[in-house]
């Protein structure tokens, strides 16, 4: 039996789960525009997805889905982090003198890495999407076909994050304008706040 079909299915499922406006994607976009630590941050995001996908295919989905207290704790922590980052982004948006592309100061490597890991792992939906959902879909396959399905999902993460991180620089001419940075940071603030509210609602309503 060909492995191409399962691999393609895994790729498109993985792509459908990560290609959306979210905290992690907004962060990678901004770092890409600043050309700051792009390779490492994209690699961290993609490898993190890969680890979680492997865990899901390996059968950890039921354990994650059956531990609502852990997901609730992660949701509260994630919401607090997102609200804090939203406030920082909003502050940047209202300080136009700091937003010129030539003068924008990127975070240090340690700070950027810490933020990247927080955006990745302080979001309970990442566990539900990768570990639970991808794991559940993978049960339709067995043996080598299951591995091909997982490999396709992992490949989607690598393609997306590196495409987003390095593709952002093509928007650099637009972001020579101060107002473009204001719009970006204002949008990021709104996205982070909305996601924080969603996580908070999930945590409060967790049985």
PDB file of C-alpha atoms in Angstrom:
ATOM      1  CA  UNK A   1       0.000   0.000   0.000  1.00  0.00           C
ATOM      2  CA  UNK A   2       1.363   3.422  -0.887  1.00  0.00           C
ATOM      3  CA  UNK A   3       2.358   5.732   1.953  1.00  0.00           C
ATOM      4  CA  UNK A   4       1.736   8.857  -0.095  1.00  0.00           C
ATOM      5  CA  UNK A   5      -1.968   9.043   0.773  1.00  0.00           C
ATOM      6  CA  UNK A   6      -1.531   8.921   4.574  1.00  0.00           C
ATOM      7  CA  UNK A   7       1.364  11.392   4.380  1.00  0.00           C
ATOM      8  CA  UNK A   8      -0.731  13.876   2.397  1.00  0.00           C
ATOM      9  CA  UNK A   9      -3.644  13.442   4.820  1.00  0.00           C
ATOM     10  CA  UNK A  10      -1.341  14.121   7.751  1.00  0.00           C
ATOM     11  CA  UNK A  11       0.162  17.149   6.023  1.00  0.00           C
ATOM     12  CA  UNK A  12      -3.185  18.802   5.322  1.00  0.00           C
ATOM     13  CA  UNK A  13      -4.541  18.024   8.780  1.00  0.00           C
ATOM     14  CA  UNK A  14      -1.430  19.515  10.363  1.00  0.00           C
ATOM     15  CA  UNK A  15      -1.615  22.559   8.096  1.00  0.00           C
ATOM     16  CA  UNK A  16      -5.278  23.138   8.898  1.00  0.00           C
ATOM     17  CA  UNK A  17      -4.482  23.171  12.616  1.00  0.00           C
ATOM     18  CA  UNK A  18      -1.567  25.623  12.530  1.00  0.00           C
ATOM     19  CA  UNK A  19      -2.382  28.007   9.666  1.00  0.00           C
ATOM     20  CA  UNK A  20      -4.544  30.386  11.642  1.00  0.00           C
ATOM     21  CA  UNK A  21      -4.149  33.722  13.387  1.00  0.00           C
ATOM     22  CA  UNK A  22      -2.749  32.786  16.759  1.00  0.00           C
ATOM     23  CA  UNK A  23      -0.292  33.894  19.414  1.00  0.00           C
ATOM     24  CA  UNK A  24       2.526  31.708  18.156  1.00  0.00           C
ATOM     25  CA  UNK A  25       2.101  32.750  14.518  1.00  0.00           C
ATOM     26  CA  UNK A  26       1.858  36.447  15.403  1.00  0.00           C
ATOM     27  CA  UNK A  27       5.069  36.192  17.404  1.00  0.00           C
ATOM     28  CA  UNK A  28       6.966  34.421  14.602  1.00  0.00           C
ATOM     29  CA  UNK A  29       5.694  37.017  12.115  1.00  0.00           C
ATOM     30  CA  UNK A  30       7.016  39.873  14.228  1.00  0.00           C
ATOM     31  CA  UNK A  31      10.376  38.194  14.771  1.00  0.00           C
ATOM     32  CA  UNK A  32      10.578  37.528  11.040  1.00  0.00           C
ATOM     33  CA  UNK A  33       9.981  41.190  10.292  1.00  0.00           C
ATOM     34  CA  UNK A  34      12.711  42.118  12.764  1.00  0.00           C
ATOM     35  CA  UNK A  35      14.973  39.356  11.361  1.00  0.00           C
ATOM     36  CA  UNK A  36      15.610  38.317  14.949  1.00  0.00           C
ATOM     37  CA  UNK A  37      16.597  34.740  15.854  1.00  0.00           C
ATOM     38  CA  UNK A  38      14.350  33.502  13.051  1.00  0.00           C
ATOM     39  CA  UNK A  39      15.952  30.113  12.389  1.00  0.00           C
ATOM     40  CA  UNK A  40      16.069  29.000  16.021  1.00  0.00           C
ATOM     41  CA  UNK A  41      12.553  30.219  16.832  1.00  0.00           C
ATOM     42  CA  UNK A  42      11.050  28.513  13.778  1.00  0.00           C
ATOM     43  CA  UNK A  43      12.968  25.344  14.626  1.00  0.00           C
ATOM     44  CA  UNK A  44      11.721  25.411  18.231  1.00  0.00           C
ATOM     45  CA  UNK A  45       8.097  25.791  17.086  1.00  0.00           C
ATOM     46  CA  UNK A  46       8.362  23.029  14.493  1.00  0.00           C
ATOM     47  CA  UNK A  47      10.236  20.608  16.770  1.00  0.00           C
ATOM     48  CA  UNK A  48       7.764  21.259  19.593  1.00  0.00           C
ATOM     49  CA  UNK A  49       4.899  20.354  17.278  1.00  0.00           C
ATOM     50  CA  UNK A  50       6.832  17.284  16.140  1.00  0.00           C
ATOM     51  CA  UNK A  51       7.299  16.047  19.716  1.00  0.00           C
ATOM     52  CA  UNK A  52       3.630  16.575  20.554  1.00  0.00           C
ATOM     53  CA  UNK A  53       2.506  14.873  17.335  1.00  0.00           C
ATOM     54  CA  UNK A  54       4.726  11.870  18.070  1.00  0.00           C
ATOM     55  CA  UNK A  55       3.255  11.668  21.571  1.00  0.00           C
ATOM     56  CA  UNK A  56      -0.258  11.816  20.134  1.00  0.00           C
ATOM     57  CA  UNK A  57       0.404   9.097  17.581  1.00  0.00           C
ATOM     58  CA  UNK A  58       2.060   7.062  20.330  1.00  0.00           C
ATOM     59  CA  UNK A  59      -1.180   7.013  22.325  1.00  0.00           C
ATOM     60  CA  UNK A  60      -0.813   9.931  24.760  1.00  0.00           C
ATOM     61  CA  UNK A  61      -4.010  11.580  23.514  1.00  0.00           C
ATOM     62  CA  UNK A  62      -6.277   9.766  25.932  1.00  0.00           C
ATOM     63  CA  UNK A  63      -4.069  10.762  28.871  1.00  0.00           C
ATOM     64  CA  UNK A  64      -4.162  14.452  27.925  1.00  0.00           C
ATOM     65  CA  UNK A  65      -7.895  14.433  27.225  1.00  0.00           C
ATOM     66  CA  UNK A  66      -8.516  12.675  30.535  1.00  0.00           C
ATOM     67  CA  UNK A  67      -6.631  15.230  32.644  1.00  0.00           C
ATOM     68  CA  UNK A  68      -8.814  18.360  32.672  1.00  0.00           C
ATOM     69  CA  UNK A  69      -7.119  19.723  35.810  1.00  0.00           C
ATOM     70  CA  UNK A  70      -3.776  19.939  34.001  1.00  0.00           C
ATOM     71  CA  UNK A  71      -5.361  21.633  30.991  1.00  0.00           C
ATOM     72  CA  UNK A  72      -7.132  24.063  33.317  1.00  0.00           C
ATOM     73  CA  UNK A  73      -3.865  25.000  35.013  1.00  0.00           C
ATOM     74  CA  UNK A  74      -2.176  25.525  31.655  1.00  0.00           C
ATOM     75  CA  UNK A  75      -5.130  27.624  30.491  1.00  0.00           C
ATOM     76  CA  UNK A  76      -4.899  29.982  33.484  1.00  0.00           C
ATOM     77  CA  UNK A  77      -1.139  30.386  33.048  1.00  0.00           C
ATOM     78  CA  UNK A  78      -1.517  30.886  29.305  1.00  0.00           C
ATOM     79  CA  UNK A  79      -4.237  33.492  29.735  1.00  0.00           C
ATOM     80  CA  UNK A  80      -2.089  35.480  32.179  1.00  0.00           C
ATOM     81  CA  UNK A  81       0.860  35.388  29.774  1.00  0.00           C
ATOM     82  CA  UNK A  82      -1.265  36.436  26.792  1.00  0.00           C
ATOM     83  CA  UNK A  83      -2.796  39.367  28.676  1.00  0.00           C
ATOM     84  CA  UNK A  84       0.691  40.549  29.672  1.00  0.00           C
ATOM     85  CA  UNK A  85       1.965  40.283  26.093  1.00  0.00           C
ATOM     86  CA  UNK A  86      -1.142  42.074  24.814  1.00  0.00           C
ATOM     87  CA  UNK A  87      -0.374  44.970  27.162  1.00  0.00           C
ATOM     88  CA  UNK A  88       3.240  45.101  25.924  1.00  0.00           C
ATOM     89  CA  UNK A  89       2.109  45.085  22.276  1.00  0.00           C
ATOM     90  CA  UNK A  90      -0.448  47.816  22.948  1.00  0.00           C
ATOM     91  CA  UNK A  91       2.229  49.915  24.646  1.00  0.00           C
ATOM     92  CA  UNK A  92       4.486  49.497  21.585  1.00  0.00           C
ATOM     93  CA  UNK A  93       1.638  50.564  19.312  1.00  0.00           C
ATOM     94  CA  UNK A  94       1.220  53.814  21.258  1.00  0.00           C
ATOM     95  CA  UNK A  95       4.950  54.602  21.154  1.00  0.00           C
ATOM     96  CA  UNK A  96       5.471  55.369  17.457  1.00  0.00           C
ATOM     97  CA  UNK A  97       9.001  56.640  17.964  1.00  0.00           C
ATOM     98  CA  UNK A  98      10.102  53.072  18.778  1.00  0.00           C
ATOM     99  CA  UNK A  99       8.381  51.485  15.800  1.00  0.00           C
ATOM    100  CA  UNK A 100      10.523  52.518  12.843  1.00  0.00           C
ATOM    101  CA  UNK A 101      11.910  49.385  11.224  1.00  0.00           C
ATOM    102  CA  UNK A 102      15.447  50.714  11.278  1.00  0.00           C
ATOM    103  CA  UNK A 103      15.252  51.505  14.989  1.00  0.00           C
ATOM    104  CA  UNK A 104      13.193  48.567  16.236  1.00  0.00           C
ATOM    105  CA  UNK A 105      15.101  46.716  18.912  1.00  0.00           C
ATOM    106  CA  UNK A 106      14.429  42.964  18.912  1.00  0.00           C
ATOM    107  CA  UNK A 107      14.361  41.008  22.170  1.00  0.00           C
ATOM    108  CA  UNK A 108      17.466  39.191  23.317  1.00  0.00           C
ATOM    109  CA  UNK A 109      17.858  35.570  22.299  1.00  0.00           C
ATOM    110  CA  UNK A 110      16.991  34.342  25.805  1.00  0.00           C
ATOM    111  CA  UNK A 111      13.881  36.522  26.009  1.00  0.00           C
ATOM    112  CA  UNK A 112      12.729  35.542  22.513  1.00  0.00           C
ATOM    113  CA  UNK A 113      13.239  31.842  23.255  1.00  0.00           C
ATOM    114  CA  UNK A 114      11.338  32.091  26.548  1.00  0.00           C
ATOM    115  CA  UNK A 115       8.449  33.861  24.822  1.00  0.00           C
ATOM    116  CA  UNK A 116       8.423  31.299  22.016  1.00  0.00           C
ATOM    117  CA  UNK A 117       8.246  28.393  24.482  1.00  0.00           C
ATOM    118  CA  UNK A 118       5.489  30.130  26.441  1.00  0.00           C
ATOM    119  CA  UNK A 119       3.408  30.737  23.304  1.00  0.00           C
ATOM    120  CA  UNK A 120       3.893  27.076  22.409  1.00  0.00           C
ATOM    121  CA  UNK A 121       3.302  25.257  25.676  1.00  0.00           C
ATOM    122  CA  UNK A 122       1.034  27.613  27.665  1.00  0.00           C
ATOM    123  CA  UNK A 123      -1.815  26.952  25.270  1.00  0.00           C
ATOM    124  CA  UNK A 124      -3.968  23.922  26.085  1.00  0.00           C
ATOM    125  CA  UNK A 125      -5.295  23.923  22.520  1.00  0.00           C
ATOM    126  CA  UNK A 126      -1.872  22.913  21.240  1.00  0.00           C
ATOM    127  CA  UNK A 127      -2.203  19.681  23.221  1.00  0.00           C
ATOM    128  CA  UNK A 128      -5.756  19.120  22.052  1.00  0.00           C
ATOM    129  CA  UNK A 129      -4.815  19.812  18.420  1.00  0.00           C
ATOM    130  CA  UNK A 130      -1.554  17.888  18.166  1.00  0.00           C
ATOM    131  CA  UNK A 131      -1.700  15.202  20.834  1.00  0.00           C
ATOM    132  CA  UNK A 132      -5.429  14.472  20.915  1.00  0.00           C
ATOM    133  CA  UNK A 133      -6.747  15.349  17.453  1.00  0.00           C
ATOM    134  CA  UNK A 134      -3.785  14.238  15.340  1.00  0.00           C
ATOM    135  CA  UNK A 135      -3.474  11.176  17.558  1.00  0.00           C
ATOM    136  CA  UNK A 136      -7.129  10.333  17.037  1.00  0.00           C
ATOM    137  CA  UNK A 137      -6.938  10.725  13.252  1.00  0.00           C
ATOM    138  CA  UNK A 138      -3.797   8.602  13.134  1.00  0.00           C
ATOM    139  CA  UNK A 139      -5.728   5.579  14.426  1.00  0.00           C
ATOM    140  CA  UNK A 140      -7.258   5.249  10.946  1.00  0.00           C
ATOM    141  CA  UNK A 141      -3.831   4.013   9.838  1.00  0.00           C
ATOM    142  CA  UNK A 142      -1.514   1.289  11.056  1.00  0.00           C
ATOM    143  CA  UNK A 143       2.157   0.480  10.879  1.00  0.00           C
ATOM    144  CA  UNK A 144       4.134   2.377   8.248  1.00  0.00           C
ATOM    145  CA  UNK A 145       1.020   4.239   7.094  1.00  0.00           C
ATOM    146  CA  UNK A 146       0.559   5.646  10.608  1.00  0.00           C
ATOM    147  CA  UNK A 147       4.163   6.818  10.662  1.00  0.00           C
ATOM    148  CA  UNK A 148       3.695   8.419   7.228  1.00  0.00           C
ATOM    149  CA  UNK A 149       0.594  10.226   8.504  1.00  0.00           C
ATOM    150  CA  UNK A 150       2.568  11.599  11.453  1.00  0.00           C
ATOM    151  CA  UNK A 151       5.483  12.566   9.221  1.00  0.00           C
ATOM    152  CA  UNK A 152       3.113  14.516   6.983  1.00  0.00           C
ATOM    153  CA  UNK A 153       1.729  16.433   9.972  1.00  0.00           C
ATOM    154  CA  UNK A 154       5.263  17.191  11.194  1.00  0.00           C
ATOM    155  CA  UNK A 155       6.310  18.365   7.725  1.00  0.00           C
ATOM    156  CA  UNK A 156       3.375  20.792   7.655  1.00  0.00           C
ATOM    157  CA  UNK A 157       4.684  22.445  10.830  1.00  0.00           C
ATOM    158  CA  UNK A 158       8.195  22.821   9.425  1.00  0.00           C
ATOM    159  CA  UNK A 159       6.936  24.218   6.126  1.00  0.00           C
ATOM    160  CA  UNK A 160       4.584  26.681   7.809  1.00  0.00           C
ATOM    161  CA  UNK A 161       6.860  28.079  10.502  1.00  0.00           C
ATOM    162  CA  UNK A 162       9.924  28.474   8.297  1.00  0.00           C
ATOM    163  CA  UNK A 163       7.771  29.887   5.499  1.00  0.00           C
ATOM    164  CA  UNK A 164       6.211  32.401   7.893  1.00  0.00           C
ATOM    165  CA  UNK A 165       9.474  33.355   9.602  1.00  0.00           C
ATOM    166  CA  UNK A 166      11.524  33.853   6.460  1.00  0.00           C
ATOM    167  CA  UNK A 167       8.638  34.992   4.262  1.00  0.00           C
ATOM    168  CA  UNK A 168       7.941  37.894   6.620  1.00  0.00           C
ATOM    169  CA  UNK A 169      11.008  39.739   5.328  1.00  0.00           C
ATOM    170  CA  UNK A 170       9.261  40.246   1.987  1.00  0.00           C
ATOM    171  CA  UNK A 171       6.929  42.562   3.879  1.00  0.00           C
ATOM    172  CA  UNK A 172       9.888  44.591   5.186  1.00  0.00           C
ATOM    173  CA  UNK A 173       9.426  47.490   2.704  1.00  0.00           C
ATOM    174  CA  UNK A 174       5.885  47.973   3.991  1.00  0.00           C
ATOM    175  CA  UNK A 175       7.168  48.076   7.561  1.00  0.00           C
ATOM    176  CA  UNK A 176       9.545  50.919   6.817  1.00  0.00           C
ATOM    177  CA  UNK A 177       6.451  52.960   7.580  1.00  0.00           C
ATOM    178  CA  UNK A 178       5.875  53.703  11.235  1.00  0.00           C
ATOM    179  CA  UNK A 179       2.108  53.280  10.967  1.00  0.00           C
ATOM    180  CA  UNK A 180       2.528  49.703   9.677  1.00  0.00           C
ATOM    181  CA  UNK A 181       4.241  48.724  12.936  1.00  0.00           C
ATOM    182  CA  UNK A 182       1.487  50.437  14.904  1.00  0.00           C
ATOM    183  CA  UNK A 183      -1.175  48.485  13.021  1.00  0.00           C
ATOM    184  CA  UNK A 184       0.749  45.216  13.458  1.00  0.00           C
ATOM    185  CA  UNK A 185       1.302  45.675  17.185  1.00  0.00           C
ATOM    186  CA  UNK A 186      -2.258  46.884  17.700  1.00  0.00           C
ATOM    187  CA  UNK A 187      -3.542  43.799  15.893  1.00  0.00           C
ATOM    188  CA  UNK A 188      -1.248  41.527  17.897  1.00  0.00           C
ATOM    189  CA  UNK A 189      -2.537  43.132  21.109  1.00  0.00           C
ATOM    190  CA  UNK A 190      -6.146  42.431  20.082  1.00  0.00           C
ATOM    191  CA  UNK A 191      -5.332  38.836  19.051  1.00  0.00           C
ATOM    192  CA  UNK A 192      -3.484  38.126  22.305  1.00  0.00           C
ATOM    193  CA  UNK A 193      -6.261  39.642  24.415  1.00  0.00           C
ATOM    194  CA  UNK A 194      -8.950  37.681  22.538  1.00  0.00           C
ATOM    195  CA  UNK A 195      -7.009  34.432  22.887  1.00  0.00           C
ATOM    196  CA  UNK A 196      -6.416  35.179  26.568  1.00  0.00           C
ATOM    197  CA  UNK A 197     -10.145  35.660  27.114  1.00  0.00           C
ATOM    198  CA  UNK A 198     -10.848  32.418  25.251  1.00  0.00           C
ATOM    199  CA  UNK A 199      -8.351  30.503  27.400  1.00  0.00           C
ATOM    200  CA  UNK A 200      -9.769  32.071  30.545  1.00  0.00           C
ATOM    201  CA  UNK A 201     -13.257  31.031  29.496  1.00  0.00           C
ATOM    202  CA  UNK A 202     -12.046  27.488  28.810  1.00  0.00           C
ATOM    203  CA  UNK A 203     -10.381  27.332  32.220  1.00  0.00           C
ATOM    204  CA  UNK A 204     -13.424  28.631  34.102  1.00  0.00           C
ATOM    205  CA  UNK A 205     -15.784  26.279  32.267  1.00  0.00           C
ATOM    206  CA  UNK A 206     -13.521  23.257  32.644  1.00  0.00           C
ATOM    207  CA  UNK A 207     -15.477  20.514  34.437  1.00  0.00           C
TER     208      UNK A 207
END
